[in-house]
Amino acid sequence: MKTVTAVINSKALVHNLRHIRSLAPKSKLIAVVKANAYGHGLCQVADVLSGEADAFAVSRLGEALELRGHGVSKPIVLLEGVFNDSEVRILAEKDLYTAVHDRMQLEAIEKAQVAKPVHCWVQADIGMHRLGSSDLEEIGLIKERLEKSPNVVKPVGLISHLSVADTPSEAAYNEQQQDRFFEIAEKLGFSGELSLGNSAGIYECPRSHTDWVRPGIITYGISPFEDRTGADLGLVPAMTLESSLIAIHHLKKGDKVGYGAAWTAPRDTVLGVVACGYGDGYPRTAKLGTPVWVNGRRVPTAGNVCMDMLFVDLGPDSQDRLGDRVVLWGPELPVEEIARASGTIPYELVCRVMPRVNAEYQG
């Protein structure tokens, strides 16, 4: 009997990146594989996309080193950058690219003893207030000092992030952020490559199709928009989280189910127990009635999600059997829908699939 498994469709990953390239044909693609490739497997996804992506992006040095140790030779960008001169030496040794968002990182690069110069993008804050400076003078200072340093490949680039490309109600702020990015590039004379477009920007903001764009969640077939699924965007979900029915019970009307007796059978029915719980990454916050896919139909959850199991109301006419396949999310049941039912975003669901979950790569 199969317990909870994340089945990753390699063909879907390739399809998605090719579709993204068709949307921004003049841009090079940095496939974002941080956070274990959004739960899909860091090195496995890099292997699948090695012939499709122009570069990869991660948040932290450890992720980049794991990719290099796995044999990935394409450019790898550190979006958070490095924090001391010893890490700068690793950048040079492993031929990694880095964003530079403050003077501490600048000074670490300046004083490092490196065998060869490193590739840098100056990180500008255009409205998210996460990383980088919003002050033109400060951005210019970082750019000027980087371009004077023998430790840096010239010219340096400019990188930033759109915070509201996925939010239609903030269209004016979105335009303001793009205006600010290109104003910084022009006023400070950036002749290096520019990188702005994220997943939502690739779809909604053609102006953000700069030298490099950075598809994240859409690489995995998941929508960054609340009102659309990946399928609505021409994408194919790459992950199917599936398991099996491990117990079946015949209930009488009024029988109570699970911790806290949170669900009471409204009629005589058949209850299924699925081998998947919050210890596997399924959301404990999923409301009663969140759909689960069993034998070609949707059935509702019944009772609170347990650590290792959850309950589903299979209905009084159920013909389901022990061992039958259950889909928690996947092409049959969009993860975006499960996220809405759980009060979160699909990014969180796929990123927090737990290490004990089996992973299978197909296609």
Short mmCIF file of C-alpha atoms in Angstrom, two decimals:
data_model
loop_
_atom_site.label_atom_id
_atom_site.label_comp_id
_atom_site.label_asym_id
_atom_site.label_seq_id
_atom_site.Cartn_x
_atom_site.Cartn_y
_atom_site.Cartn_z
CA MET A 1 0.00 0.00 0.00
CA LYS A 2 1.38 3.40 -0.99
CA THR A 3 1.80 5.97 1.75
CA VAL A 4 1.99 9.70 1.14
CA THR A 5 4.14 10.49 -1.90
CA ALA A 6 5.01 13.64 -3.82
CA VAL A 7 5.06 12.64 -7.47
CA ILE A 8 7.02 15.18 -9.54
CA ASN A 9 6.28 15.34 -13.27
CA SER A 10 9.49 16.23 -15.11
CA LYS A 11 7.65 16.81 -18.38
CA ALA A 12 5.49 19.40 -16.63
CA LEU A 13 8.58 21.31 -15.46
CA VAL A 14 9.96 21.39 -19.00
CA HIS A 15 6.60 22.41 -20.45
CA ASN A 16 6.27 25.24 -17.95
CA LEU A 17 9.69 26.72 -18.60
CA ARG A 18 9.17 26.56 -22.35
CA HIS A 19 5.81 28.27 -21.95
CA ILE A 20 7.43 30.96 -19.81
CA ARG A 21 10.09 31.50 -22.46
CA SER A 22 7.34 32.04 -25.04
CA LEU A 23 5.91 34.81 -22.82
CA ALA A 24 9.26 36.61 -22.49
CA PRO A 25 11.17 35.53 -25.60
CA LYS A 26 13.78 38.29 -25.41
CA SER A 27 14.74 37.56 -21.81
CA LYS A 28 17.04 34.96 -20.36
CA LEU A 29 15.45 32.73 -17.71
CA ILE A 30 16.70 32.33 -14.16
CA ALA A 31 14.75 29.37 -12.78
CA VAL A 32 14.26 30.00 -9.07
CA VAL A 33 14.98 26.80 -7.14
CA LYS A 34 15.30 28.13 -3.58
CA ALA A 35 13.61 26.32 -0.68
CA ASN A 36 14.30 22.89 -2.17
CA ALA A 37 12.88 24.04 -5.50
CA TYR A 38 9.64 25.06 -3.78
CA GLY A 39 9.43 21.57 -2.28
CA HIS A 40 10.01 19.78 -5.60
CA GLY A 41 13.65 18.72 -5.00
CA LEU A 42 16.57 21.11 -5.52
CA CYS A 43 19.02 18.94 -7.44
CA GLN A 44 16.37 16.89 -9.21
CA VAL A 45 14.67 19.99 -10.62
CA ALA A 46 18.03 21.46 -11.66
CA ASP A 47 18.79 18.24 -13.52
CA VAL A 48 15.44 18.34 -15.33
CA LEU A 49 15.82 22.01 -16.28
CA SER A 50 19.53 21.99 -17.09
CA GLY A 51 18.79 22.19 -20.81
CA GLU A 52 15.98 24.74 -20.44
CA ALA A 53 17.05 27.39 -17.91
CA ASP A 54 19.84 29.89 -18.56
CA ALA A 55 20.66 30.12 -14.85
CA PHE A 56 19.34 29.15 -11.44
CA ALA A 57 18.60 31.28 -8.38
CA VAL A 58 18.68 30.37 -4.70
CA SER A 59 18.51 32.39 -1.51
CA ARG A 60 21.47 31.09 0.43
CA LEU A 61 25.02 29.95 -0.08
CA GLY A 62 24.35 26.43 1.16
CA GLU A 63 21.79 25.90 -1.58
CA ALA A 64 24.24 27.10 -4.22
CA LEU A 65 26.98 24.83 -2.93
CA GLU A 66 24.62 21.86 -2.99
CA LEU A 67 23.93 22.56 -6.67
CA ARG A 68 27.61 22.95 -7.52
CA GLY A 69 28.41 19.78 -5.58
CA HIS A 70 25.77 18.01 -7.64
CA GLY A 71 27.53 19.06 -10.81
CA VAL A 72 25.37 21.99 -11.91
CA SER A 73 27.62 24.21 -14.04
CA LYS A 74 25.22 26.96 -15.13
CA PRO A 75 25.24 30.37 -13.43
CA ILE A 76 23.76 30.33 -9.93
CA VAL A 77 22.53 33.58 -8.38
CA LEU A 78 22.43 34.21 -4.62
CA LEU A 79 19.39 36.43 -4.07
CA GLU A 80 20.25 37.23 -0.44
CA GLY A 81 23.96 37.56 -1.17
CA VAL A 82 26.85 36.81 1.16
CA PHE A 83 27.78 38.27 4.52
CA ASN A 84 31.55 38.10 5.01
CA ASP A 85 34.76 37.97 3.03
CA SER A 86 35.21 34.22 3.49
CA GLU A 87 31.88 33.69 1.73
CA VAL A 88 33.05 36.02 -1.04
CA ARG A 89 36.03 33.72 -1.57
CA ILE A 90 33.60 30.84 -2.00
CA LEU A 91 31.66 32.91 -4.53
CA ALA A 92 34.78 33.32 -6.61
CA GLU A 93 35.89 29.72 -6.21
CA LYS A 94 32.50 28.31 -7.22
CA ASP A 95 31.79 30.98 -9.87
CA LEU A 96 28.55 32.15 -8.24
CA TYR A 97 26.65 35.36 -8.94
CA THR A 98 25.40 37.52 -6.10
CA ALA A 99 23.04 40.35 -5.32
CA VAL A 100 24.56 43.13 -3.19
CA HIS A 101 22.02 44.93 -1.05
CA ASP A 102 23.99 46.94 1.51
CA ARG A 103 27.40 48.33 2.49
CA MET A 104 28.26 45.34 4.66
CA GLN A 105 28.13 43.09 1.62
CA LEU A 106 29.94 45.69 -0.45
CA GLU A 107 32.78 45.92 2.06
CA ALA A 108 33.07 42.14 2.31
CA ILE A 109 33.52 41.98 -1.46
CA GLU A 110 36.06 44.82 -1.45
CA LYS A 111 38.33 43.29 1.19
CA ALA A 112 38.14 39.63 0.18
CA GLN A 113 41.22 37.93 -1.19
CA VAL A 114 39.89 36.21 -4.30
CA ALA A 115 41.53 34.36 -7.16
CA LYS A 116 39.15 35.85 -9.72
CA PRO A 117 36.48 38.56 -9.73
CA VAL A 118 32.84 37.84 -8.89
CA HIS A 119 29.64 38.71 -10.76
CA CYS A 120 27.43 41.20 -8.93
CA TRP A 121 23.98 42.74 -9.24
CA VAL A 122 23.17 45.79 -7.13
CA GLN A 123 19.90 45.15 -5.27
CA ALA A 124 17.56 48.15 -5.34
CA ASP A 125 14.43 48.59 -3.24
CA ILE A 126 11.66 49.88 -5.52
CA GLY A 127 8.82 49.52 -3.06
CA MET A 128 8.81 46.18 -1.25
CA HIS A 129 11.22 47.37 1.47
CA ARG A 130 12.77 43.94 1.83
CA LEU A 131 16.33 44.08 0.51
CA GLY A 132 18.34 46.86 -1.05
CA SER A 133 18.31 50.62 -0.69
CA SER A 134 15.64 52.95 -2.04
CA ASP A 135 18.03 55.91 -1.91
CA LEU A 136 19.47 56.83 -5.31
CA GLU A 137 22.67 58.16 -3.80
CA GLU A 138 23.26 54.99 -1.77
CA ILE A 139 22.59 52.74 -4.77
CA GLY A 140 24.98 54.85 -6.82
CA LEU A 141 27.68 54.60 -4.16
CA ILE A 142 27.42 50.79 -4.06
CA LYS A 143 27.53 50.64 -7.86
CA GLU A 144 30.52 52.98 -8.09
CA ARG A 145 32.58 51.13 -5.47
CA LEU A 146 31.79 47.73 -6.94
CA GLU A 147 32.87 48.88 -10.38
CA LYS A 148 36.11 50.27 -8.94
CA SER A 149 36.92 47.04 -7.13
CA PRO A 150 39.28 44.57 -8.81
CA ASN A 151 37.25 41.83 -7.13
CA VAL A 152 34.19 42.49 -9.32
CA VAL A 153 33.33 41.65 -12.92
CA LYS A 154 32.39 44.80 -14.86
CA PRO A 155 29.88 46.17 -15.50
CA VAL A 156 27.61 45.35 -12.56
CA GLY A 157 23.91 44.72 -13.06
CA LEU A 158 20.76 45.96 -11.35
CA ILE A 159 18.20 43.65 -9.74
CA SER A 160 14.94 44.25 -7.90
CA HIS A 161 11.61 42.62 -7.11
CA LEU A 162 8.01 43.56 -7.83
CA SER A 163 5.81 43.30 -4.76
CA VAL A 164 2.33 43.80 -6.27
CA ALA A 165 2.43 42.37 -9.79
CA ASP A 166 -0.03 39.73 -8.53
CA THR A 167 -2.41 42.29 -7.00
CA PRO A 168 -4.78 43.97 -9.51
CA SER A 169 -5.98 46.51 -6.93
CA GLU A 170 -2.41 47.84 -6.69
CA ALA A 171 -1.93 48.43 -10.42
CA ALA A 172 -0.84 52.04 -9.90
CA TYR A 173 1.77 51.03 -7.32
CA ASN A 174 2.97 48.32 -9.66
CA GLU A 175 3.57 50.87 -12.42
CA GLN A 176 5.28 53.15 -9.92
CA GLN A 177 7.71 50.38 -8.96
CA GLN A 178 8.59 49.67 -12.58
CA ASP A 179 9.06 53.39 -13.25
CA ARG A 180 11.41 53.57 -10.28
CA PHE A 181 13.49 50.60 -11.46
CA PHE A 182 14.08 52.02 -14.91
CA GLU A 183 14.69 55.50 -13.47
CA ILE A 184 17.47 54.07 -11.27
CA ALA A 185 18.97 52.20 -14.21
CA GLU A 186 18.97 55.33 -16.39
CA LYS A 187 20.07 57.95 -13.86
CA LEU A 188 22.93 55.84 -12.53
CA GLY A 189 24.02 54.61 -15.93
CA PHE A 190 23.76 50.89 -15.35
CA SER A 191 25.27 49.25 -18.40
CA GLY A 192 25.25 45.78 -16.86
CA GLU A 193 22.33 43.42 -17.22
CA LEU A 194 18.97 44.13 -15.59
CA SER A 195 16.70 41.65 -13.79
CA LEU A 196 13.19 42.57 -12.68
CA GLY A 197 10.37 40.27 -13.79
CA ASN A 198 9.12 37.69 -11.29
CA SER A 199 6.39 35.09 -11.83
CA ALA A 200 3.47 37.51 -11.74
CA GLY A 201 5.41 40.16 -13.64
CA ILE A 202 6.14 37.77 -16.48
CA TYR A 203 2.39 37.48 -17.03
CA GLU A 204 1.17 40.97 -16.15
CA CYS A 205 4.08 43.35 -16.75
CA PRO A 206 5.78 43.21 -20.15
CA ARG A 207 8.00 46.11 -19.06
CA SER A 208 9.55 43.78 -16.49
CA HIS A 209 10.85 41.48 -19.25
CA THR A 210 14.39 42.74 -18.79
CA ASP A 211 17.66 41.01 -19.76
CA TRP A 212 16.85 38.35 -17.17
CA VAL A 213 13.50 37.32 -15.67
CA ARG A 214 13.13 35.07 -12.63
CA PRO A 215 10.23 32.61 -12.83
CA GLY A 216 9.59 31.07 -9.42
CA ILE A 217 6.23 29.51 -8.57
CA ILE A 218 5.12 29.36 -12.21
CA THR A 219 8.03 27.04 -13.01
CA TYR A 220 6.18 24.47 -10.92
CA GLY A 221 2.84 25.00 -12.65
CA ILE A 222 1.27 27.03 -9.85
CA SER A 223 -0.39 30.41 -10.22
CA PRO A 224 0.81 33.51 -8.34
CA PHE A 225 -2.68 34.99 -8.68
CA GLU A 226 -5.54 34.42 -6.23
CA ASP A 227 -8.19 34.19 -8.93
CA ARG A 228 -6.44 31.82 -11.35
CA THR A 229 -4.90 28.36 -11.26
CA GLY A 230 -1.79 27.25 -13.07
CA ALA A 231 -3.94 25.53 -15.67
CA ASP A 232 -5.68 28.86 -16.35
CA LEU A 233 -2.24 30.25 -17.22
CA GLY A 234 -1.27 27.47 -19.60
CA LEU A 235 0.87 25.71 -17.00
CA VAL A 236 0.92 22.10 -15.82
CA PRO A 237 1.17 21.32 -12.08
CA ALA A 238 4.45 19.54 -11.48
CA MET A 239 3.60 18.05 -8.07
CA THR A 240 0.90 15.56 -7.19
CA LEU A 241 0.64 14.86 -3.46
CA GLU A 242 -1.03 11.47 -3.18
CA SER A 243 -1.60 8.68 -0.71
CA SER A 244 -3.98 5.78 -0.06
CA LEU A 245 -7.03 4.81 1.94
CA ILE A 246 -5.71 2.83 4.89
CA ALA A 247 -8.99 2.31 6.77
CA ILE A 248 -12.71 2.37 5.95
CA HIS A 249 -15.50 2.65 8.55
CA HIS A 250 -19.27 2.47 8.24
CA LEU A 251 -20.78 5.24 10.34
CA LYS A 252 -24.27 5.83 11.66
CA LYS A 253 -25.91 9.24 11.59
CA GLY A 254 -24.67 11.19 14.61
CA ASP A 255 -21.34 9.39 14.97
CA LYS A 256 -18.54 11.81 15.89
CA VAL A 257 -15.14 11.77 14.20
CA GLY A 258 -11.60 12.65 15.21
CA TYR A 259 -9.93 14.93 17.73
CA GLY A 260 -12.37 17.26 19.40
CA ALA A 261 -15.27 15.44 17.74
CA ALA A 262 -15.09 18.22 15.16
CA TRP A 263 -17.33 16.45 12.64
CA THR A 264 -20.59 14.60 13.14
CA ALA A 265 -21.98 12.31 10.45
CA PRO A 266 -25.11 13.98 9.04
CA ARG A 267 -26.38 10.60 7.76
CA ASP A 268 -25.31 7.00 7.59
CA THR A 269 -22.12 7.10 5.54
CA VAL A 270 -18.74 5.56 4.83
CA LEU A 271 -15.66 7.20 6.35
CA GLY A 272 -12.23 6.85 4.78
CA VAL A 273 -8.93 7.33 6.58
CA VAL A 274 -6.08 8.64 4.40
CA ALA A 275 -2.39 8.20 5.25
CA CYS A 276 -1.50 11.91 5.15
CA GLY A 277 -1.51 14.54 7.86
CA TYR A 278 0.12 17.74 9.03
CA GLY A 279 3.28 15.75 9.81
CA ASP A 280 3.57 15.28 6.05
CA GLY A 281 2.81 18.91 5.24
CA TYR A 282 -0.94 18.77 4.67
CA PRO A 283 -2.37 21.91 6.32
CA ARG A 284 -3.87 21.50 9.78
CA THR A 285 -5.87 24.64 8.99
CA ALA A 286 -7.79 23.00 6.13
CA LYS A 287 -11.42 23.70 6.86
CA LEU A 288 -13.99 20.92 7.12
CA GLY A 289 -15.13 19.94 3.65
CA THR A 290 -11.86 20.70 1.89
CA PRO A 291 -11.95 18.48 -1.21
CA VAL A 292 -9.89 15.34 -1.69
CA TRP A 293 -9.89 13.33 -4.95
CA VAL A 294 -10.76 9.63 -4.72
CA ASN A 295 -11.62 7.36 -7.64
CA GLY A 296 -12.55 10.11 -10.05
CA ARG A 297 -14.59 12.27 -7.71
CA ARG A 298 -14.17 14.90 -5.03
CA VAL A 299 -15.02 13.95 -1.48
CA PRO A 300 -14.95 16.28 1.54
CA THR A 301 -12.67 16.08 4.55
CA ALA A 302 -14.45 15.18 7.78
CA GLY A 303 -12.88 16.06 11.13
CA ASN A 304 -9.64 17.69 12.15
CA VAL A 305 -6.47 16.78 10.30
CA CYS A 306 -4.24 14.53 12.43
CA MET A 307 -0.46 14.38 12.38
CA ASP A 308 -0.34 11.26 10.19
CA MET A 309 -3.87 10.88 8.85
CA LEU A 310 -7.00 12.69 7.76
CA PHE A 311 -10.64 11.68 7.37
CA VAL A 312 -12.86 11.89 4.30
CA ASP A 313 -16.60 11.34 3.91
CA LEU A 314 -16.81 8.81 1.09
CA GLY A 315 -20.60 8.89 1.06
CA PRO A 316 -23.24 6.23 1.75
CA ASP A 317 -22.86 4.62 -1.69
CA SER A 318 -19.09 4.30 -1.52
CA GLN A 319 -17.51 1.37 -3.31
CA ASP A 320 -13.99 2.48 -2.39
CA ARG A 321 -11.51 -0.07 -1.10
CA LEU A 322 -8.46 -0.18 1.09
CA GLY A 323 -5.38 0.89 -0.85
CA ASP A 324 -7.26 3.08 -3.31
CA ARG A 325 -5.30 6.10 -4.51
CA VAL A 326 -6.11 9.49 -2.98
CA VAL A 327 -4.95 12.83 -4.41
CA LEU A 328 -4.50 15.66 -1.92
CA TRP A 329 -3.50 18.08 -4.67
CA GLY A 330 -2.32 17.80 -8.25
CA PRO A 331 -3.74 18.10 -11.77
CA GLU A 332 -7.04 16.64 -10.60
CA LEU A 333 -7.28 19.01 -7.65
CA PRO A 334 -5.41 22.35 -7.87
CA VAL A 335 -3.15 23.16 -4.94
CA GLU A 336 -4.38 26.76 -5.26
CA GLU A 337 -7.84 25.55 -4.18
CA ILE A 338 -6.49 23.65 -1.19
CA ALA A 339 -4.51 26.73 -0.17
CA ARG A 340 -7.62 28.93 -0.26
CA ALA A 341 -9.50 26.39 1.85
CA SER A 342 -6.64 26.46 4.35
CA GLY A 343 -6.22 30.22 4.63
CA THR A 344 -2.78 30.27 3.06
CA ILE A 345 -1.01 30.45 -0.30
CA PRO A 346 0.06 27.53 -2.51
CA TYR A 347 3.72 28.51 -2.13
CA GLU A 348 3.53 27.53 1.54
CA LEU A 349 1.87 24.18 0.90
CA VAL A 350 4.42 22.89 -1.60
CA CYS A 351 7.39 24.34 0.29
CA ARG A 352 6.48 22.61 3.53
CA VAL A 353 6.05 19.06 2.22
CA MET A 354 8.00 17.19 4.89
CA PRO A 355 11.20 15.15 4.40
CA ARG A 356 9.47 11.88 5.36
CA VAL A 357 7.21 12.14 2.30
CA ASN A 358 8.37 9.84 -0.47
CA ALA A 359 9.40 11.57 -3.69
CA GLU A 360 8.98 10.01 -7.12
CA TYR A 361 10.15 11.62 -10.38
CA GLN A 362 8.30 10.69 -13.53
CA GLY A 363 8.44 11.70 -17.16
#
